[in-house]
Amino acid sequence: MSGLFQQQIQPQIQSIKPYIPGKPVSELQRELGLSHVTKLASNENPLGASEKALAAIEIALKDVARYPDGNGFYLRSALAEFNKVALSQVAIGNGSNELLELVGRVFAGPGDEIIYSQYGFAVYPITAQIVGAVGVEVAAKDYGHDLEAMAKAVTPRTKIIYVANPNNPTGSCFGREAWEAFIQSVPQHVIVVLDEAYIEYVDDVDYPSGLDYLAQYPNLILSRTFSKAYGLASLRVGYMLASEELIAYISRLRAPFNVNHFAQVAAVAALHDQQFVQQSVELNRQGKHQIINSLSDRALDFIPSQGNFICVKFGENAAEINQRLLHQGVIVRPVANYGLVEFLRVSIGTYQENQHFIDALSKVL
């Protein structure tokens, strides 16, 4: 780039490194001329979407020329009923990413501090940069959140703390005792965003669902998504639950018609098809065992995960192994940008997709 407009760009924007998504299947097919490609890079639902959601979209096609419901009444109502909260406690967004960023734009600004964990989701530090806040990264503990250290990192300038449970990209999960000690110690004027994008996949009995704490802590915001277990990643629809006051502030900055009509009707239908969600969760459980058994057979270390993915340690050759896997038609996710240079993140797929990865490993290691 020529840099013609460099002087006009806000200084905090110049240093932002854009979020890098997983490589699309079509891109690898073009690059290497492969016909059989398995993508295990973006934590997508290998079953696709619920048939009920697809049927709802088909019916909604006749309204393609109409603007969507700007207030998302039916989706927000369904979410309020499902989560047993008031309608005024629900906000919907163009994926949870939009809402996570909106929290930063509403509650923080230049000179403020936003706390997040090492190996935390990339959107958290990017949000801090966007709003000109100081990003405070707290060292991880066992590849997960050190909640005690994060609470101690709070200063008079702290405005927001982002925590994810389970965490992406590591899949680590904190328990009820650590969470309760943390949330009790955070000053009430500091916003705590609990990102529960992978909550449906958790089978740890000690998992503390944010819903159990929402009424008690007015500074708590829950972030959830339809992109994972519900299989609606391409439609980009997420939601937040919080006090009426916090949701009202977030809604002030929400763009008009930020969630399209098809996303709204599909999400309502998907929410009412919990049988599909459970089917997806069970497939993930079986697939995770399939991959873990293979990793154990090869004496490969990995981070225990409560999500629909596993971070696998390949050592100093991780980047080279990733390239070898690509030539075998398997797309996984490098996580060097998170500081995990020795790891590759592998999403859980169908039995056949997992087997493609396992067979490819035998050829590249």
mmCIF file of C-alpha atoms in Angstrom:
data_model
loop_
_atom_site.group_PDB
_atom_site.id
_atom_site.type_symbol
_atom_site.label_atom_id
_atom_site.label_comp_id
_atom_site.label_asym_id
_atom_site.label_seq_id
_atom_site.Cartn_x
_atom_site.Cartn_y
_atom_site.Cartn_z
ATOM 1 C CA MET A 1 0.000 0.000 0.000
ATOM 2 C CA SER A 2 1.149 3.531 -0.787
ATOM 3 C CA GLY A 3 0.337 4.966 2.644
ATOM 4 C CA LEU A 4 -1.432 7.956 1.063
ATOM 5 C CA PHE A 5 -4.007 8.094 3.868
ATOM 6 C CA GLN A 6 -1.843 6.789 6.689
ATOM 7 C CA GLN A 7 -1.802 10.103 8.528
ATOM 8 C CA GLN A 8 -5.609 10.189 8.595
ATOM 9 C CA ILE A 9 -6.002 6.767 10.215
ATOM 10 C CA GLN A 10 -6.644 6.649 13.949
ATOM 11 C CA PRO A 11 -3.387 5.511 15.612
ATOM 12 C CA GLN A 12 -4.984 2.580 17.429
ATOM 13 C CA ILE A 13 -6.310 1.227 14.120
ATOM 14 C CA GLN A 14 -2.918 1.173 12.399
ATOM 15 C CA SER A 15 -1.569 -1.532 14.701
ATOM 16 C CA ILE A 16 -4.569 -3.879 14.463
ATOM 17 C CA LYS A 17 -3.918 -7.260 12.904
ATOM 18 C CA PRO A 18 -7.196 -8.419 11.344
ATOM 19 C CA TYR A 19 -8.808 -11.647 12.501
ATOM 20 C CA ILE A 20 -7.769 -14.515 10.217
ATOM 21 C CA PRO A 21 -10.532 -17.083 9.585
ATOM 22 C CA GLY A 22 -10.006 -20.734 8.718
ATOM 23 C CA LYS A 23 -9.113 -21.537 5.108
ATOM 24 C CA PRO A 24 -12.235 -22.269 3.010
ATOM 25 C CA VAL A 25 -12.541 -25.675 1.321
ATOM 26 C CA SER A 26 -12.908 -24.073 -2.128
ATOM 27 C CA GLU A 27 -9.655 -22.138 -1.668
ATOM 28 C CA LEU A 28 -7.620 -25.269 -0.943
ATOM 29 C CA GLN A 29 -9.269 -27.062 -3.852
ATOM 30 C CA ARG A 30 -8.221 -24.227 -6.160
ATOM 31 C CA GLU A 31 -4.697 -24.049 -4.799
ATOM 32 C CA LEU A 32 -3.853 -27.760 -4.885
ATOM 33 C CA GLY A 33 -6.407 -29.175 -7.307
ATOM 34 C CA LEU A 34 -7.826 -31.508 -4.681
ATOM 35 C CA SER A 35 -11.283 -33.030 -4.950
ATOM 36 C CA HIS A 36 -11.531 -34.556 -1.455
ATOM 37 C CA VAL A 37 -11.061 -31.902 1.228
ATOM 38 C CA THR A 38 -12.011 -32.077 4.901
ATOM 39 C CA LYS A 39 -12.225 -28.840 6.850
ATOM 40 C CA LEU A 40 -11.582 -29.166 10.582
ATOM 41 C CA ALA A 41 -10.514 -25.577 11.154
ATOM 42 C CA SER A 42 -13.425 -23.397 12.249
ATOM 43 C CA ASN A 43 -15.300 -25.362 14.937
ATOM 44 C CA GLU A 44 -18.337 -25.711 12.686
ATOM 45 C CA ASN A 45 -21.129 -28.227 13.211
ATOM 46 C CA PRO A 46 -20.367 -31.195 10.927
ATOM 47 C CA LEU A 47 -24.078 -32.099 10.842
ATOM 48 C CA GLY A 48 -24.907 -28.749 9.276
ATOM 49 C CA ALA A 49 -28.123 -27.106 10.454
ATOM 50 C CA SER A 50 -31.395 -28.452 11.796
ATOM 51 C CA GLU A 51 -33.942 -29.453 9.156
ATOM 52 C CA LYS A 52 -36.409 -27.231 10.987
ATOM 53 C CA ALA A 53 -34.085 -24.260 10.561
ATOM 54 C CA LEU A 54 -33.630 -24.973 6.861
ATOM 55 C CA ALA A 55 -37.398 -25.249 6.392
ATOM 56 C CA ALA A 56 -37.905 -21.922 8.150
ATOM 57 C CA ILE A 57 -35.429 -20.250 5.786
ATOM 58 C CA GLU A 58 -37.185 -21.703 2.750
ATOM 59 C CA ILE A 59 -40.515 -20.278 3.900
ATOM 60 C CA ALA A 60 -38.877 -16.913 4.608
ATOM 61 C CA LEU A 61 -37.467 -16.608 1.076
ATOM 62 C CA LYS A 62 -40.650 -14.933 -0.117
ATOM 63 C CA ASP A 63 -39.794 -11.990 2.151
ATOM 64 C CA VAL A 64 -36.327 -11.439 0.683
ATOM 65 C CA ALA A 65 -37.269 -7.935 -0.520
ATOM 66 C CA ARG A 66 -38.375 -6.837 2.951
ATOM 67 C CA TYR A 67 -36.223 -5.454 5.736
ATOM 68 C CA PRO A 68 -35.900 -7.754 8.737
ATOM 69 C CA ASP A 69 -37.527 -7.029 12.074
ATOM 70 C CA GLY A 70 -35.185 -4.384 13.431
ATOM 71 C CA ASN A 71 -36.011 -5.268 17.025
ATOM 72 C CA GLY A 72 -35.814 -9.029 16.503
ATOM 73 C CA PHE A 73 -38.974 -9.452 18.573
ATOM 74 C CA TYR A 74 -39.709 -13.116 17.861
ATOM 75 C CA LEU A 75 -36.107 -14.250 18.236
ATOM 76 C CA ARG A 76 -35.569 -12.229 21.388
ATOM 77 C CA SER A 77 -38.857 -13.511 22.788
ATOM 78 C CA ALA A 78 -37.849 -17.096 22.076
ATOM 79 C CA LEU A 79 -34.477 -16.529 23.717
ATOM 80 C CA ALA A 80 -36.063 -14.873 26.737
ATOM 81 C CA GLU A 81 -38.410 -17.828 27.192
ATOM 82 C CA PHE A 82 -35.669 -20.410 26.623
ATOM 83 C CA ASN A 83 -33.285 -18.772 29.110
ATOM 84 C CA LYS A 84 -36.017 -17.700 31.553
ATOM 85 C CA VAL A 85 -35.158 -14.000 31.489
ATOM 86 C CA ALA A 86 -37.112 -10.874 30.564
ATOM 87 C CA LEU A 87 -37.330 -9.731 26.948
ATOM 88 C CA SER A 88 -35.523 -6.535 27.948
ATOM 89 C CA GLN A 89 -32.527 -8.630 29.007
ATOM 90 C CA VAL A 90 -31.820 -9.962 25.506
ATOM 91 C CA ALA A 91 -29.790 -8.414 22.681
ATOM 92 C CA ILE A 92 -29.104 -10.084 19.333
ATOM 93 C CA GLY A 93 -26.158 -9.480 17.059
ATOM 94 C CA ASN A 94 -24.559 -10.249 13.732
ATOM 95 C CA GLY A 95 -22.691 -13.118 15.336
ATOM 96 C CA SER A 96 -21.488 -12.859 18.916
ATOM 97 C CA ASN A 97 -18.412 -11.063 17.558
ATOM 98 C CA GLU A 98 -20.458 -7.941 16.883
ATOM 99 C CA LEU A 99 -21.844 -7.923 20.409
ATOM 100 C CA LEU A 100 -18.457 -8.542 22.021
ATOM 101 C CA GLU A 101 -17.123 -5.518 20.172
ATOM 102 C CA LEU A 102 -20.207 -3.438 21.017
ATOM 103 C CA VAL A 103 -19.537 -3.973 24.718
ATOM 104 C CA GLY A 104 -16.082 -2.501 24.243
ATOM 105 C CA ARG A 105 -17.396 0.469 22.275
ATOM 106 C CA VAL A 106 -20.109 1.198 24.841
ATOM 107 C CA PHE A 107 -18.189 0.810 28.085
ATOM 108 C CA ALA A 108 -14.524 1.588 27.321
ATOM 109 C CA GLY A 109 -12.484 4.244 25.590
ATOM 110 C CA PRO A 110 -9.009 5.766 25.334
ATOM 111 C CA GLY A 111 -6.987 5.281 28.508
ATOM 112 C CA ASP A 112 -9.345 2.676 29.981
ATOM 113 C CA GLU A 113 -8.237 -0.907 30.554
ATOM 114 C CA ILE A 114 -9.737 -4.105 29.200
ATOM 115 C CA ILE A 115 -8.564 -7.352 30.782
ATOM 116 C CA TYR A 116 -8.407 -10.710 29.011
ATOM 117 C CA SER A 117 -6.431 -13.917 29.286
ATOM 118 C CA GLN A 118 -3.374 -15.067 27.405
ATOM 119 C CA TYR A 119 -4.540 -17.552 24.743
ATOM 120 C CA GLY A 120 -7.983 -15.914 24.862
ATOM 121 C CA PHE A 121 -10.219 -15.271 21.844
ATOM 122 C CA ALA A 122 -8.600 -12.836 19.390
ATOM 123 C CA VAL A 123 -11.636 -10.527 19.339
ATOM 124 C CA TYR A 124 -10.944 -9.357 22.916
ATOM 125 C CA PRO A 125 -7.586 -7.631 22.275
ATOM 126 C CA ILE A 126 -8.801 -6.413 18.889
ATOM 127 C CA THR A 127 -11.766 -4.745 20.609
ATOM 128 C CA ALA A 128 -9.439 -3.045 23.072
ATOM 129 C CA GLN A 129 -7.427 -1.662 20.162
ATOM 130 C CA ILE A 130 -10.517 -0.515 18.267
ATOM 131 C CA VAL A 131 -11.759 1.631 21.161
ATOM 132 C CA GLY A 132 -8.286 2.903 22.048
ATOM 133 C CA ALA A 133 -8.235 1.162 25.422
ATOM 134 C CA VAL A 134 -5.225 -0.486 27.020
ATOM 135 C CA GLY A 135 -5.346 -4.243 26.628
ATOM 136 C CA VAL A 136 -4.209 -6.045 29.767
ATOM 137 C CA GLU A 137 -3.282 -9.643 29.015
ATOM 138 C CA VAL A 138 -3.045 -11.876 32.087
ATOM 139 C CA ALA A 139 -0.804 -14.925 31.868
ATOM 140 C CA ALA A 140 -2.661 -18.192 31.419
ATOM 141 C CA LYS A 141 -2.628 -21.050 33.901
ATOM 142 C CA ASP A 142 -2.481 -24.526 32.330
ATOM 143 C CA TYR A 143 -3.489 -22.935 29.020
ATOM 144 C CA GLY A 144 -6.644 -21.554 30.619
ATOM 145 C CA HIS A 145 -7.850 -18.534 32.565
ATOM 146 C CA ASP A 146 -6.085 -17.683 35.813
ATOM 147 C CA LEU A 147 -9.171 -16.050 37.296
ATOM 148 C CA GLU A 148 -7.471 -15.140 40.560
ATOM 149 C CA ALA A 149 -4.730 -13.282 38.689
ATOM 150 C CA MET A 150 -7.285 -11.609 36.436
ATOM 151 C CA ALA A 151 -9.182 -10.291 39.464
ATOM 152 C CA LYS A 152 -5.937 -8.955 40.921
ATOM 153 C CA ALA A 153 -5.189 -7.165 37.630
ATOM 154 C CA VAL A 154 -8.186 -4.841 38.146
ATOM 155 C CA THR A 155 -7.227 -1.187 38.637
ATOM 156 C CA PRO A 156 -9.266 2.030 38.880
ATOM 157 C CA ARG A 157 -8.976 2.239 35.080
ATOM 158 C CA THR A 158 -10.440 -1.214 34.416
ATOM 159 C CA LYS A 159 -13.759 -1.116 32.594
ATOM 160 C CA ILE A 160 -14.236 -4.604 31.112
ATOM 161 C CA ILE A 161 -13.024 -8.152 31.726
ATOM 162 C CA TYR A 162 -13.543 -10.741 28.994
ATOM 163 C CA VAL A 163 -13.557 -14.388 30.058
ATOM 164 C CA ALA A 164 -14.486 -17.428 27.968
ATOM 165 C CA ASN A 165 -15.716 -20.728 29.341
ATOM 166 C CA PRO A 166 -14.848 -22.979 27.566
ATOM 167 C CA ASN A 167 -11.957 -21.006 26.135
ATOM 168 C CA ASN A 168 -11.172 -20.749 22.450
ATOM 169 C CA PRO A 169 -8.677 -21.821 21.092
ATOM 170 C CA THR A 170 -7.511 -24.041 23.976
ATOM 171 C CA GLY A 171 -10.797 -25.645 25.064
ATOM 172 C CA SER A 172 -9.889 -25.206 28.731
ATOM 173 C CA CYS A 173 -12.659 -24.762 31.286
ATOM 174 C CA PHE A 174 -12.794 -23.344 34.816
ATOM 175 C CA GLY A 175 -15.019 -24.714 37.564
ATOM 176 C CA ARG A 176 -17.641 -23.308 39.889
ATOM 177 C CA GLU A 177 -15.400 -22.554 42.877
ATOM 178 C CA ALA A 178 -12.879 -20.532 40.841
ATOM 179 C CA TRP A 179 -15.664 -18.669 39.034
ATOM 180 C CA GLU A 180 -17.556 -17.741 42.193
ATOM 181 C CA ALA A 181 -14.415 -16.486 43.916
ATOM 182 C CA PHE A 182 -13.650 -14.393 40.825
ATOM 183 C CA ILE A 183 -17.052 -12.828 40.211
ATOM 184 C CA GLN A 184 -17.435 -12.003 43.898
ATOM 185 C CA SER A 185 -14.107 -10.168 43.943
ATOM 186 C CA VAL A 186 -14.676 -8.015 40.837
ATOM 187 C CA PRO A 187 -15.953 -4.499 41.634
ATOM 188 C CA GLN A 188 -19.557 -4.049 40.520
ATOM 189 C CA HIS A 189 -18.725 -1.135 38.245
ATOM 190 C CA VAL A 190 -16.439 -3.388 36.141
ATOM 191 C CA ILE A 191 -18.267 -5.197 33.339
ATOM 192 C CA VAL A 192 -17.610 -8.951 33.183
ATOM 193 C CA VAL A 193 -18.347 -10.558 29.824
ATOM 194 C CA LEU A 194 -18.683 -14.336 30.098
ATOM 195 C CA ASP A 195 -18.336 -15.787 26.605
ATOM 196 C CA GLU A 196 -20.164 -19.130 26.501
ATOM 197 C CA ALA A 197 -19.961 -19.838 22.765
ATOM 198 C CA TYR A 198 -19.282 -23.534 23.383
ATOM 199 C CA ILE A 199 -21.513 -24.119 26.402
ATOM 200 C CA GLU A 200 -23.630 -26.784 24.707
ATOM 201 C CA TYR A 201 -20.613 -29.101 24.385
ATOM 202 C CA VAL A 202 -19.569 -29.007 28.046
ATOM 203 C CA ASP A 203 -19.916 -32.262 29.982
ATOM 204 C CA ASP A 204 -17.996 -31.198 33.100
ATOM 205 C CA VAL A 205 -20.428 -31.466 36.027
ATOM 206 C CA ASP A 206 -18.550 -28.645 37.799
ATOM 207 C CA TYR A 207 -19.294 -26.183 34.983
ATOM 208 C CA PRO A 208 -20.791 -22.892 36.253
ATOM 209 C CA SER A 209 -23.467 -21.741 33.807
ATOM 210 C CA GLY A 210 -23.599 -17.970 33.680
ATOM 211 C CA LEU A 211 -27.385 -18.023 33.834
ATOM 212 C CA ASP A 212 -27.184 -19.119 37.474
ATOM 213 C CA TYR A 213 -25.396 -15.870 38.349
ATOM 214 C CA LEU A 214 -27.067 -13.321 36.091
ATOM 215 C CA ALA A 215 -29.648 -12.081 38.617
ATOM 216 C CA GLN A 216 -27.078 -11.741 41.398
ATOM 217 C CA TYR A 217 -24.448 -9.756 39.473
ATOM 218 C CA PRO A 218 -25.716 -6.689 37.580
ATOM 219 C CA ASN A 219 -22.285 -6.227 35.971
ATOM 220 C CA LEU A 220 -22.381 -9.663 34.294
ATOM 221 C CA ILE A 221 -23.019 -10.090 30.563
ATOM 222 C CA LEU A 222 -23.411 -13.519 28.927
ATOM 223 C CA SER A 223 -22.462 -14.018 25.284
ATOM 224 C CA ARG A 224 -23.742 -16.996 23.293
ATOM 225 C CA THR A 225 -23.984 -18.025 19.659
ATOM 226 C CA PHE A 226 -25.916 -20.064 17.104
ATOM 227 C CA SER A 227 -22.745 -20.695 15.058
ATOM 228 C CA LYS A 228 -21.558 -23.847 16.815
ATOM 229 C CA ALA A 229 -23.948 -26.483 18.204
ATOM 230 C CA TYR A 230 -26.892 -24.951 16.306
ATOM 231 C CA GLY A 231 -25.049 -25.067 12.975
ATOM 232 C CA LEU A 232 -25.918 -21.569 11.739
ATOM 233 C CA ALA A 233 -22.385 -20.174 11.307
ATOM 234 C CA SER A 234 -23.001 -18.711 7.843
ATOM 235 C CA LEU A 235 -26.037 -16.744 9.052
ATOM 236 C CA ARG A 236 -24.074 -14.921 11.779
ATOM 237 C CA VAL A 237 -26.420 -14.721 14.741
ATOM 238 C CA GLY A 238 -25.417 -14.426 18.378
ATOM 239 C CA TYR A 239 -27.015 -13.037 21.498
ATOM 240 C CA MET A 240 -26.270 -11.498 24.869
ATOM 241 C CA LEU A 241 -28.085 -11.753 28.185
ATOM 242 C CA ALA A 242 -27.630 -9.125 30.882
ATOM 243 C CA SER A 243 -29.504 -6.686 33.094
ATOM 244 C CA GLU A 244 -32.077 -4.470 31.425
ATOM 245 C CA GLU A 245 -29.817 -1.442 31.944
ATOM 246 C CA LEU A 246 -26.756 -2.973 30.259
ATOM 247 C CA ILE A 247 -28.776 -4.329 27.338
ATOM 248 C CA ALA A 248 -30.347 -0.893 26.836
ATOM 249 C CA TYR A 249 -26.909 0.725 26.557
ATOM 250 C CA ILE A 250 -25.656 -1.940 24.137
ATOM 251 C CA SER A 251 -28.806 -1.591 22.009
ATOM 252 C CA ARG A 252 -28.177 2.144 21.572
ATOM 253 C CA LEU A 253 -25.104 1.373 19.494
ATOM 254 C CA ARG A 254 -26.500 -1.639 17.669
ATOM 255 C CA ALA A 255 -26.765 -1.060 13.917
ATOM 256 C CA PRO A 256 -30.281 -1.056 12.406
ATOM 257 C CA PHE A 257 -31.285 -4.458 11.002
ATOM 258 C CA ASN A 258 -28.031 -6.011 12.248
ATOM 259 C CA VAL A 259 -29.472 -9.549 12.180
ATOM 260 C CA ASN A 260 -30.984 -10.512 8.841
ATOM 261 C CA HIS A 261 -34.443 -12.044 8.449
ATOM 262 C CA PHE A 262 -33.218 -15.527 7.525
ATOM 263 C CA ALA A 263 -30.895 -15.622 10.534
ATOM 264 C CA GLN A 264 -33.750 -14.642 12.829
ATOM 265 C CA VAL A 265 -36.278 -17.203 11.598
ATOM 266 C CA ALA A 266 -33.662 -19.959 11.404
ATOM 267 C CA ALA A 267 -32.462 -19.237 14.939
ATOM 268 C CA VAL A 268 -36.004 -19.424 16.336
ATOM 269 C CA ALA A 269 -36.545 -22.775 14.606
ATOM 270 C CA ALA A 270 -33.130 -24.059 15.712
ATOM 271 C CA LEU A 271 -33.793 -23.061 19.308
ATOM 272 C CA HIS A 272 -36.959 -25.162 19.253
ATOM 273 C CA ASP A 273 -35.090 -28.196 17.919
ATOM 274 C CA GLN A 274 -33.097 -29.236 20.980
ATOM 275 C CA GLN A 275 -33.113 -32.822 19.732
ATOM 276 C CA PHE A 276 -30.805 -31.713 16.907
ATOM 277 C CA VAL A 277 -28.555 -29.926 19.415
ATOM 278 C CA GLN A 278 -28.273 -33.066 21.522
ATOM 279 C CA GLN A 279 -27.526 -35.103 18.413
ATOM 280 C CA SER A 280 -24.749 -32.654 17.571
ATOM 281 C CA VAL A 281 -23.356 -32.827 21.092
ATOM 282 C CA GLU A 282 -23.344 -36.633 21.070
ATOM 283 C CA LEU A 283 -21.602 -36.730 17.693
ATOM 284 C CA ASN A 284 -18.993 -34.354 19.072
ATOM 285 C CA ARG A 285 -18.486 -36.526 22.150
ATOM 286 C CA GLN A 286 -17.919 -39.629 20.030
ATOM 287 C CA GLY A 287 -15.684 -37.792 17.563
ATOM 288 C CA LYS A 288 -13.578 -36.331 20.328
ATOM 289 C CA HIS A 289 -12.926 -39.816 21.714
ATOM 290 C CA GLN A 290 -12.062 -41.014 18.204
ATOM 291 C CA ILE A 291 -9.431 -38.317 17.726
ATOM 292 C CA ILE A 292 -8.090 -38.488 21.289
ATOM 293 C CA ASN A 293 -7.543 -42.248 20.969
ATOM 294 C CA SER A 294 -5.586 -41.668 17.783
ATOM 295 C CA LEU A 295 -3.485 -38.923 19.375
ATOM 296 C CA SER A 296 -2.755 -41.141 22.367
ATOM 297 C CA ASP A 297 -1.677 -43.981 20.074
ATOM 298 C CA ARG A 298 0.850 -41.589 18.515
ATOM 299 C CA ALA A 299 1.962 -40.192 21.909
ATOM 300 C CA LEU A 300 0.892 -36.712 20.853
ATOM 301 C CA ASP A 301 0.119 -34.261 23.657
ATOM 302 C CA PHE A 302 -3.052 -32.169 23.563
ATOM 303 C CA ILE A 303 -4.928 -29.726 25.764
ATOM 304 C CA PRO A 304 -8.004 -31.314 27.398
ATOM 305 C CA SER A 305 -11.010 -29.638 25.783
ATOM 306 C CA GLN A 306 -14.635 -29.011 26.718
ATOM 307 C CA GLY A 307 -15.371 -27.602 23.256
ATOM 308 C CA ASN A 308 -15.831 -29.107 19.812
ATOM 309 C CA PHE A 309 -12.127 -28.928 19.027
ATOM 310 C CA ILE A 310 -8.770 -30.065 20.378
ATOM 311 C CA CYS A 311 -5.465 -28.168 20.463
ATOM 312 C CA VAL A 312 -2.757 -30.693 19.552
ATOM 313 C CA LYS A 313 0.943 -30.176 20.286
ATOM 314 C CA PHE A 314 3.151 -30.968 17.291
ATOM 315 C CA GLY A 315 6.251 -29.158 18.505
ATOM 316 C CA GLU A 316 8.510 -26.896 16.500
ATOM 317 C CA ASN A 317 7.353 -28.504 13.244
ATOM 318 C CA ALA A 318 3.691 -27.537 13.717
ATOM 319 C CA ALA A 319 3.656 -25.071 10.802
ATOM 320 C CA GLU A 320 5.306 -27.605 8.481
ATOM 321 C CA ILE A 321 2.902 -30.351 9.574
ATOM 322 C CA ASN A 322 -0.002 -28.013 8.848
ATOM 323 C CA GLN A 323 1.248 -27.607 5.279
ATOM 324 C CA ARG A 324 1.639 -31.370 4.906
ATOM 325 C CA LEU A 325 -1.923 -31.882 6.114
ATOM 326 C CA LEU A 326 -3.166 -29.364 3.554
ATOM 327 C CA HIS A 327 -1.558 -31.432 0.794
ATOM 328 C CA GLN A 328 -3.459 -34.419 2.178
ATOM 329 C CA GLY A 329 -6.691 -32.434 1.844
ATOM 330 C CA VAL A 330 -7.140 -31.733 5.561
ATOM 331 C CA ILE A 331 -7.594 -28.169 6.820
ATOM 332 C CA VAL A 332 -6.864 -27.586 10.508
ATOM 333 C CA ARG A 333 -6.176 -24.291 12.299
ATOM 334 C CA PRO A 334 -2.709 -22.937 13.072
ATOM 335 C CA VAL A 335 -2.784 -20.990 16.344
ATOM 336 C CA ALA A 336 0.641 -19.370 16.261
ATOM 337 C CA ASN A 337 -1.094 -15.988 16.254
ATOM 338 C CA TYR A 338 -2.296 -16.839 19.771
ATOM 339 C CA GLY A 339 1.265 -17.589 20.878
ATOM 340 C CA LEU A 340 0.664 -21.339 20.594
ATOM 341 C CA VAL A 341 3.314 -21.878 17.928
ATOM 342 C CA GLU A 342 3.728 -25.593 18.668
ATOM 343 C CA PHE A 343 0.006 -26.358 18.398
ATOM 344 C CA LEU A 344 -2.620 -26.924 15.727
ATOM 345 C CA ARG A 345 -6.325 -26.730 16.591
ATOM 346 C CA VAL A 346 -8.435 -29.545 15.190
ATOM 347 C CA SER A 347 -12.222 -29.257 15.027
ATOM 348 C CA ILE A 348 -14.282 -32.376 15.642
ATOM 349 C CA GLY A 349 -16.050 -33.587 12.499
ATOM 350 C CA THR A 350 -18.070 -36.587 11.429
ATOM 351 C CA TYR A 351 -16.583 -40.061 11.835
ATOM 352 C CA GLN A 352 -15.433 -39.992 8.196
ATOM 353 C CA GLU A 353 -13.926 -36.499 8.494
ATOM 354 C CA ASN A 354 -12.102 -37.418 11.681
ATOM 355 C CA GLN A 355 -10.781 -40.559 10.002
ATOM 356 C CA HIS A 356 -9.496 -38.496 7.079
ATOM 357 C CA PHE A 357 -7.486 -36.434 9.576
ATOM 358 C CA ILE A 358 -6.248 -39.557 11.375
ATOM 359 C CA ASP A 359 -5.191 -41.213 8.104
ATOM 360 C CA ALA A 360 -3.485 -38.001 6.982
ATOM 361 C CA LEU A 361 -1.530 -37.873 10.249
ATOM 362 C CA SER A 362 -0.111 -41.294 9.509
ATOM 363 C CA LYS A 363 1.268 -39.937 6.238
ATOM 364 C CA VAL A 364 2.716 -36.643 7.476
ATOM 365 C CA LEU A 365 4.326 -37.588 10.793
#
